[in-house]
Tab-separated table of C-alpha atoms in Angstrom:
chain	number	residue	atom	x	y	z
A	116	MET	CA	30.410	-199.829	10.260
A	117	ALA	CA	26.453	-200.751	11.540
A	118	VAL	CA	26.114	-204.039	13.564
A	119	ASP	CA	23.417	-206.694	12.157
A	120	ILE	CA	21.833	-207.383	15.427
A	121	PHE	CA	20.088	-210.292	15.308
A	122	VAL	CA	16.584	-209.710	17.313
A	123	ASN	CA	14.146	-212.362	16.661
A	124	TYR	CA	13.423	-215.157	13.713
A	125	GLN	CA	10.502	-212.211	11.879
A	126	ASP	CA	12.778	-209.497	12.296
A	127	TRP	CA	15.460	-211.599	10.631
A	128	LEU	CA	13.156	-213.112	7.945
A	129	ASP	CA	11.859	-209.819	7.015
A	130	GLN	CA	15.219	-208.580	6.104
A	131	GLN	CA	15.829	-211.167	3.773
A	132	THR	CA	15.447	-211.439	-0.046
A	133	MET	CA	13.231	-214.125	-1.029
A	134	PRO	CA	10.232	-214.592	-2.339
A	135	LYS	CA	6.655	-214.656	-0.671
A	136	GLY	CA	6.253	-217.935	-0.862
A	137	GLN	CA	8.839	-218.832	0.606
A	138	LYS	CA	8.600	-216.470	3.690
A	139	ALA	CA	5.806	-217.636	4.221
A	140	ALA	CA	5.930	-221.190	4.303
A	141	LEU	CA	8.863	-220.898	6.956
A	142	VAL	CA	6.838	-218.973	9.004
A	143	ALA	CA	3.869	-221.109	9.237
A	144	ALA	CA	6.248	-224.120	10.228
A	145	MET	CA	7.869	-221.859	12.793
A	146	THR	CA	4.188	-221.729	13.766
A	147	LEU	CA	2.692	-225.333	13.730
A	148	PHE	CA	5.650	-226.865	14.394
A	149	ALA	CA	6.209	-224.995	17.682
A	150	GLU	CA	2.510	-226.006	18.345
A	151	ARG	CA	2.076	-229.256	17.096
A	152	GLY	CA	5.523	-230.572	17.136
A	153	PHE	CA	7.615	-231.643	13.826
A	154	ASP	CA	6.036	-234.931	13.877
A	155	GLY	CA	2.685	-234.063	14.137
A	156	THR	CA	2.675	-231.109	11.485
A	157	ALA	CA	2.589	-232.094	7.638
A	158	THR	CA	2.960	-230.163	4.592
A	159	SER	CA	-0.477	-230.064	4.168
A	160	ASP	CA	-0.900	-228.184	7.317
A	161	ILE	CA	1.876	-225.907	6.243
A	162	ALA	CA	0.497	-225.119	2.908
A	163	LYS	CA	-2.864	-224.773	4.500
A	164	GLN	CA	-1.939	-222.237	6.918
A	165	ALA	CA	1.120	-219.944	4.300
A	166	GLY	CA	-2.054	-219.536	1.949
A	167	ILE	CA	0.243	-221.555	-0.793
A	168	SER	CA	0.358	-224.878	-2.644
A	169	GLN	CA	2.651	-228.047	-1.307
A	170	ALA	CA	4.160	-228.222	-4.569
A	171	THR	CA	5.827	-224.212	-3.694
A	172	ILE	CA	7.173	-225.430	0.006
A	173	PHE	CA	9.153	-228.361	-2.077
A	174	LYS	CA	9.649	-226.193	-4.880
A	175	TYR	CA	12.705	-224.302	-1.793
A	176	TYR	CA	12.660	-227.324	0.475
A	177	HIS	CA	12.756	-230.916	-0.657
A	178	THR	CA	12.002	-232.538	2.510
A	179	LYS	CA	9.976	-231.163	5.184
A	180	GLN	CA	13.094	-232.036	7.729
A	181	ASP	CA	15.450	-229.585	5.420
A	182	LEU	CA	12.428	-227.277	6.030
A	183	LEU	CA	13.197	-227.874	9.850
A	184	VAL	CA	16.660	-227.115	9.703
A	185	ALA	CA	15.637	-223.604	7.556
A	186	VAL	CA	13.527	-222.627	10.652
A	187	VAL	CA	15.829	-223.461	13.480
A	188	LYS	CA	19.436	-222.564	11.934
A	189	PRO	CA	18.935	-218.616	12.282
A	190	VAL	CA	18.187	-218.535	15.778
A	191	MET	CA	20.505	-221.302	16.347
A	192	SER	CA	23.090	-219.511	14.459
A	193	HIS	CA	22.633	-216.571	16.828
A	194	PHE	CA	22.519	-218.119	19.654
A	195	PHE	CA	26.415	-217.181	20.648
A	196	PRO	CA	26.336	-213.350	19.306
A	197	LYS	CA	27.402	-212.047	16.418
A	198	TYR	CA	27.914	-208.562	17.293
A	199	ARG	CA	30.760	-209.925	19.519
A	200	ASP	CA	32.848	-206.558	20.011
A	201	GLN	CA	29.546	-205.006	21.687
A	202	PHE	CA	29.015	-208.243	23.627
A	203	PHE	CA	32.170	-209.339	24.922
A	204	ALA	CA	32.870	-205.265	26.473
A	205	GLY	CA	30.131	-205.744	27.953
A	206	LEU	CA	31.197	-209.114	29.568
A	207	ALA	CA	34.804	-207.228	30.283
A	208	SER	CA	33.307	-204.636	32.610
A	209	CYS	CA	32.324	-207.273	34.440
A	210	SER	CA	34.294	-207.399	37.742
A	211	THR	CA	33.129	-210.697	39.555
A	212	LEU	CA	32.485	-214.286	38.000
A	213	GLU	CA	28.664	-213.770	39.329
A	214	ALA	CA	28.632	-210.477	37.249
A	215	MET	CA	29.446	-212.255	34.014
A	216	VAL	CA	26.989	-214.805	34.543
A	217	HIS	CA	24.683	-212.491	35.217
A	218	PHE	CA	25.078	-210.487	31.901
A	219	ILE	CA	25.256	-213.633	29.710
A	220	VAL	CA	22.283	-215.139	31.548
A	221	THR	CA	20.303	-211.624	31.135
A	222	GLU	CA	21.215	-211.104	27.943
A	223	ARG	CA	20.446	-214.906	26.390
A	224	TYR	CA	17.352	-214.883	28.250
A	225	HIS	CA	15.655	-212.065	26.426
A	226	PHE	CA	17.032	-213.199	22.989
A	227	ILE	CA	15.067	-216.548	23.858
A	228	MET	CA	12.069	-214.769	25.081
A	229	ALA	CA	11.970	-213.200	21.513
A	230	ASN	CA	12.737	-216.213	19.662
A	231	LEU	CA	10.562	-218.595	22.250
A	232	GLU	CA	8.720	-220.584	19.275
A	233	ALA	CA	12.100	-221.554	17.683
A	234	VAL	CA	13.613	-222.497	20.792
A	235	LYS	CA	10.882	-224.731	21.783
A	236	ILE	CA	11.228	-226.336	18.536
A	237	ILE	CA	14.797	-226.737	19.170
A	238	VAL	CA	14.991	-228.379	21.975
A	239	VAL	CA	12.499	-231.149	21.429
A	240	GLU	CA	13.704	-231.556	17.834
A	241	LEU	CA	18.047	-232.134	19.656
A	242	LEU	CA	16.361	-235.000	21.263
A	243	THR	CA	15.001	-236.684	17.638
A	244	SER	CA	16.486	-235.212	14.945
A	245	SER	CA	20.216	-235.830	14.001
A	246	ASP	CA	20.638	-233.296	11.963
A	247	ILE	CA	19.646	-230.693	14.127
A	248	ARG	CA	21.894	-232.508	16.443
A	249	GLN	CA	24.752	-231.744	13.420
A	250	LEU	CA	23.749	-228.359	13.269
A	251	LEU	CA	24.702	-227.326	16.769
A	252	LYS	CA	27.776	-229.674	16.848
A	253	ALA	CA	29.131	-228.083	13.648
A	254	LEU	CA	28.064	-224.437	15.214
A	255	LEU	CA	30.181	-225.208	18.274
A	256	LEU	CA	32.776	-226.624	16.890
A	257	THR	CA	33.476	-224.244	13.554
A	258	ASP	CA	31.895	-221.062	13.399
A	259	ASP	CA	32.062	-220.354	16.870
A	260	THR	CA	35.757	-221.219	17.831
A	261	ASP	CA	37.003	-217.375	18.164
A	262	PHE	CA	34.159	-216.629	19.719
A	263	LEU	CA	34.631	-219.849	22.602
A	264	ALA	CA	37.841	-218.617	23.195
A	265	LYS	CA	37.213	-215.418	23.661
A	266	LEU	CA	34.687	-216.182	26.206
A	267	LEU	CA	36.937	-218.824	28.156
A	268	GLU	CA	40.071	-216.245	27.697
A	269	LEU	CA	37.213	-213.310	30.101
A	270	PHE	CA	35.979	-215.758	32.495
A	271	ARG	CA	39.633	-217.077	33.104
A	272	ARG	CA	40.337	-213.300	34.470
A	273	MET	CA	38.101	-215.171	37.282
A	274	PRO	CA	40.231	-216.479	40.115
A	275	ALA	CA	36.915	-218.334	41.574
A	276	LEU	CA	36.333	-220.233	38.189
A	277	ARG	CA	37.077	-223.815	38.614
A	278	SER	CA	40.251	-224.486	36.638
A	279	ASP	CA	39.476	-227.660	35.096
A	280	ILE	CA	36.242	-225.946	33.063
A	281	ASN	CA	36.493	-225.558	29.374
A	282	ALA	CA	34.357	-223.212	27.209
A	283	VAL	CA	32.484	-225.579	26.398
A	284	ASP	CA	31.510	-226.614	29.550
A	285	LEU	CA	30.970	-222.871	30.126
A	286	LEU	CA	27.746	-222.716	27.483
A	287	ARG	CA	26.671	-226.266	28.557
A	288	ILE	CA	25.996	-225.016	32.250
A	289	ILE	CA	24.352	-221.854	31.251
A	290	ALA	CA	22.375	-222.629	27.967
A	291	GLY	CA	21.369	-225.903	29.620
A	292	GLN	CA	20.256	-223.893	33.051
A	293	LEU	CA	18.278	-221.383	30.632
A	294	VAL	CA	16.676	-223.602	28.238
A	295	PHE	CA	15.403	-225.560	31.602
A	296	TYR	CA	14.402	-222.567	33.094
A	297	ILE	CA	12.172	-221.799	29.722
A	298	VAL	CA	10.811	-225.280	29.559
A	299	GLN	CA	9.277	-224.960	33.205
A	300	ALA	CA	8.069	-221.660	32.882
A	301	HIS	CA	6.164	-223.229	29.731
A	302	TYR	CA	5.122	-226.483	30.952
A	303	VAL	CA	4.972	-225.472	35.056
A	304	PRO	CA	4.493	-222.231	35.533
A	305	GLY	CA	3.454	-222.667	39.216
A	306	LEU	CA	6.684	-223.374	40.186
A	307	LEU	CA	8.019	-220.345	39.744
A	308	GLN	CA	8.432	-216.834	41.751
A	309	GLY	CA	9.039	-214.188	39.338
A	310	GLU	CA	11.192	-213.469	36.935
A	311	GLN	CA	13.508	-211.490	38.815
A	312	GLN	CA	13.838	-213.652	41.431
A	313	ASP	CA	13.697	-216.240	39.481
A	314	LEU	CA	16.783	-215.081	37.206
A	315	SER	CA	18.517	-214.134	40.207
A	316	LYS	CA	18.638	-217.892	41.561
A	317	LEU	CA	19.230	-219.211	38.291
A	318	VAL	CA	22.324	-217.203	38.029
A	319	ALA	CA	23.334	-218.270	41.903
A	320	GLN	CA	23.207	-221.829	40.424
A	321	ILE	CA	25.319	-221.794	37.633
A	322	VAL	CA	28.334	-220.141	40.051
A	323	ARG	CA	27.721	-222.610	42.128
A	324	GLU	CA	28.173	-225.124	39.508
A	325	ILE	CA	31.128	-223.366	37.764
A	326	SER	CA	33.272	-221.900	40.872
A	327	GLN	CA	36.405	-223.343	42.397
A	328	VAL	CA	34.688	-223.332	45.992
A	329	GLU	CA	31.106	-223.521	47.076
A	330	LEU	CA	29.585	-220.217	47.262
A	331	PRO	CA	26.665	-218.708	49.335
A	332	ASP	CA	23.292	-217.587	48.038
A	333	SER	CA	24.309	-214.649	46.562
A	334	GLU	CA	21.748	-211.883	46.470
A	335	PRO	CA	20.678	-210.325	43.032
A	336	VAL	CA	22.910	-208.456	41.110
């Protein structure tokens, strides 16, 4: 059976069977929410950008908040890879804690960069939108329970892993560092030294945080 891999939002949207007006609303909302923020974007702006009427938007989404959730949910639900066999096989092939972290950071970094507009929206709205926070909580506690258990099982093979760490801790630390780096790259790029060097430092920081003992700075994997 072919594996359906979510690459980016536009690729996902192209494969969906929905009316053109609905797709246009989602694309326009994604662009404007990322540029102006949710509160700074009116439905009239979205309608104009999409070339549709506001009535068309409200035909599919009762509120602007419903539209926001529809925009970000596909990216949020695929942040934890759905092609699990491939992902876990790659993770299982790693023989050190550093290699495991490097694999996840590199793999998810490319996902984030391919979905940068949606990630920018999610990061901002997690601070202000209870709907987005509830969506993230639901994804962590229900759909991806098996994913979390398997992730921790693979990491537990490494003696260097902190004994008190759990799967949610791992996700929080890894995702938090990645998102912070993306925000830094967007707002203060002058502080960065280059993608490869920055990601190597990011891996080293994460490894130090989840390790039993303090580790020296590592060479790039």
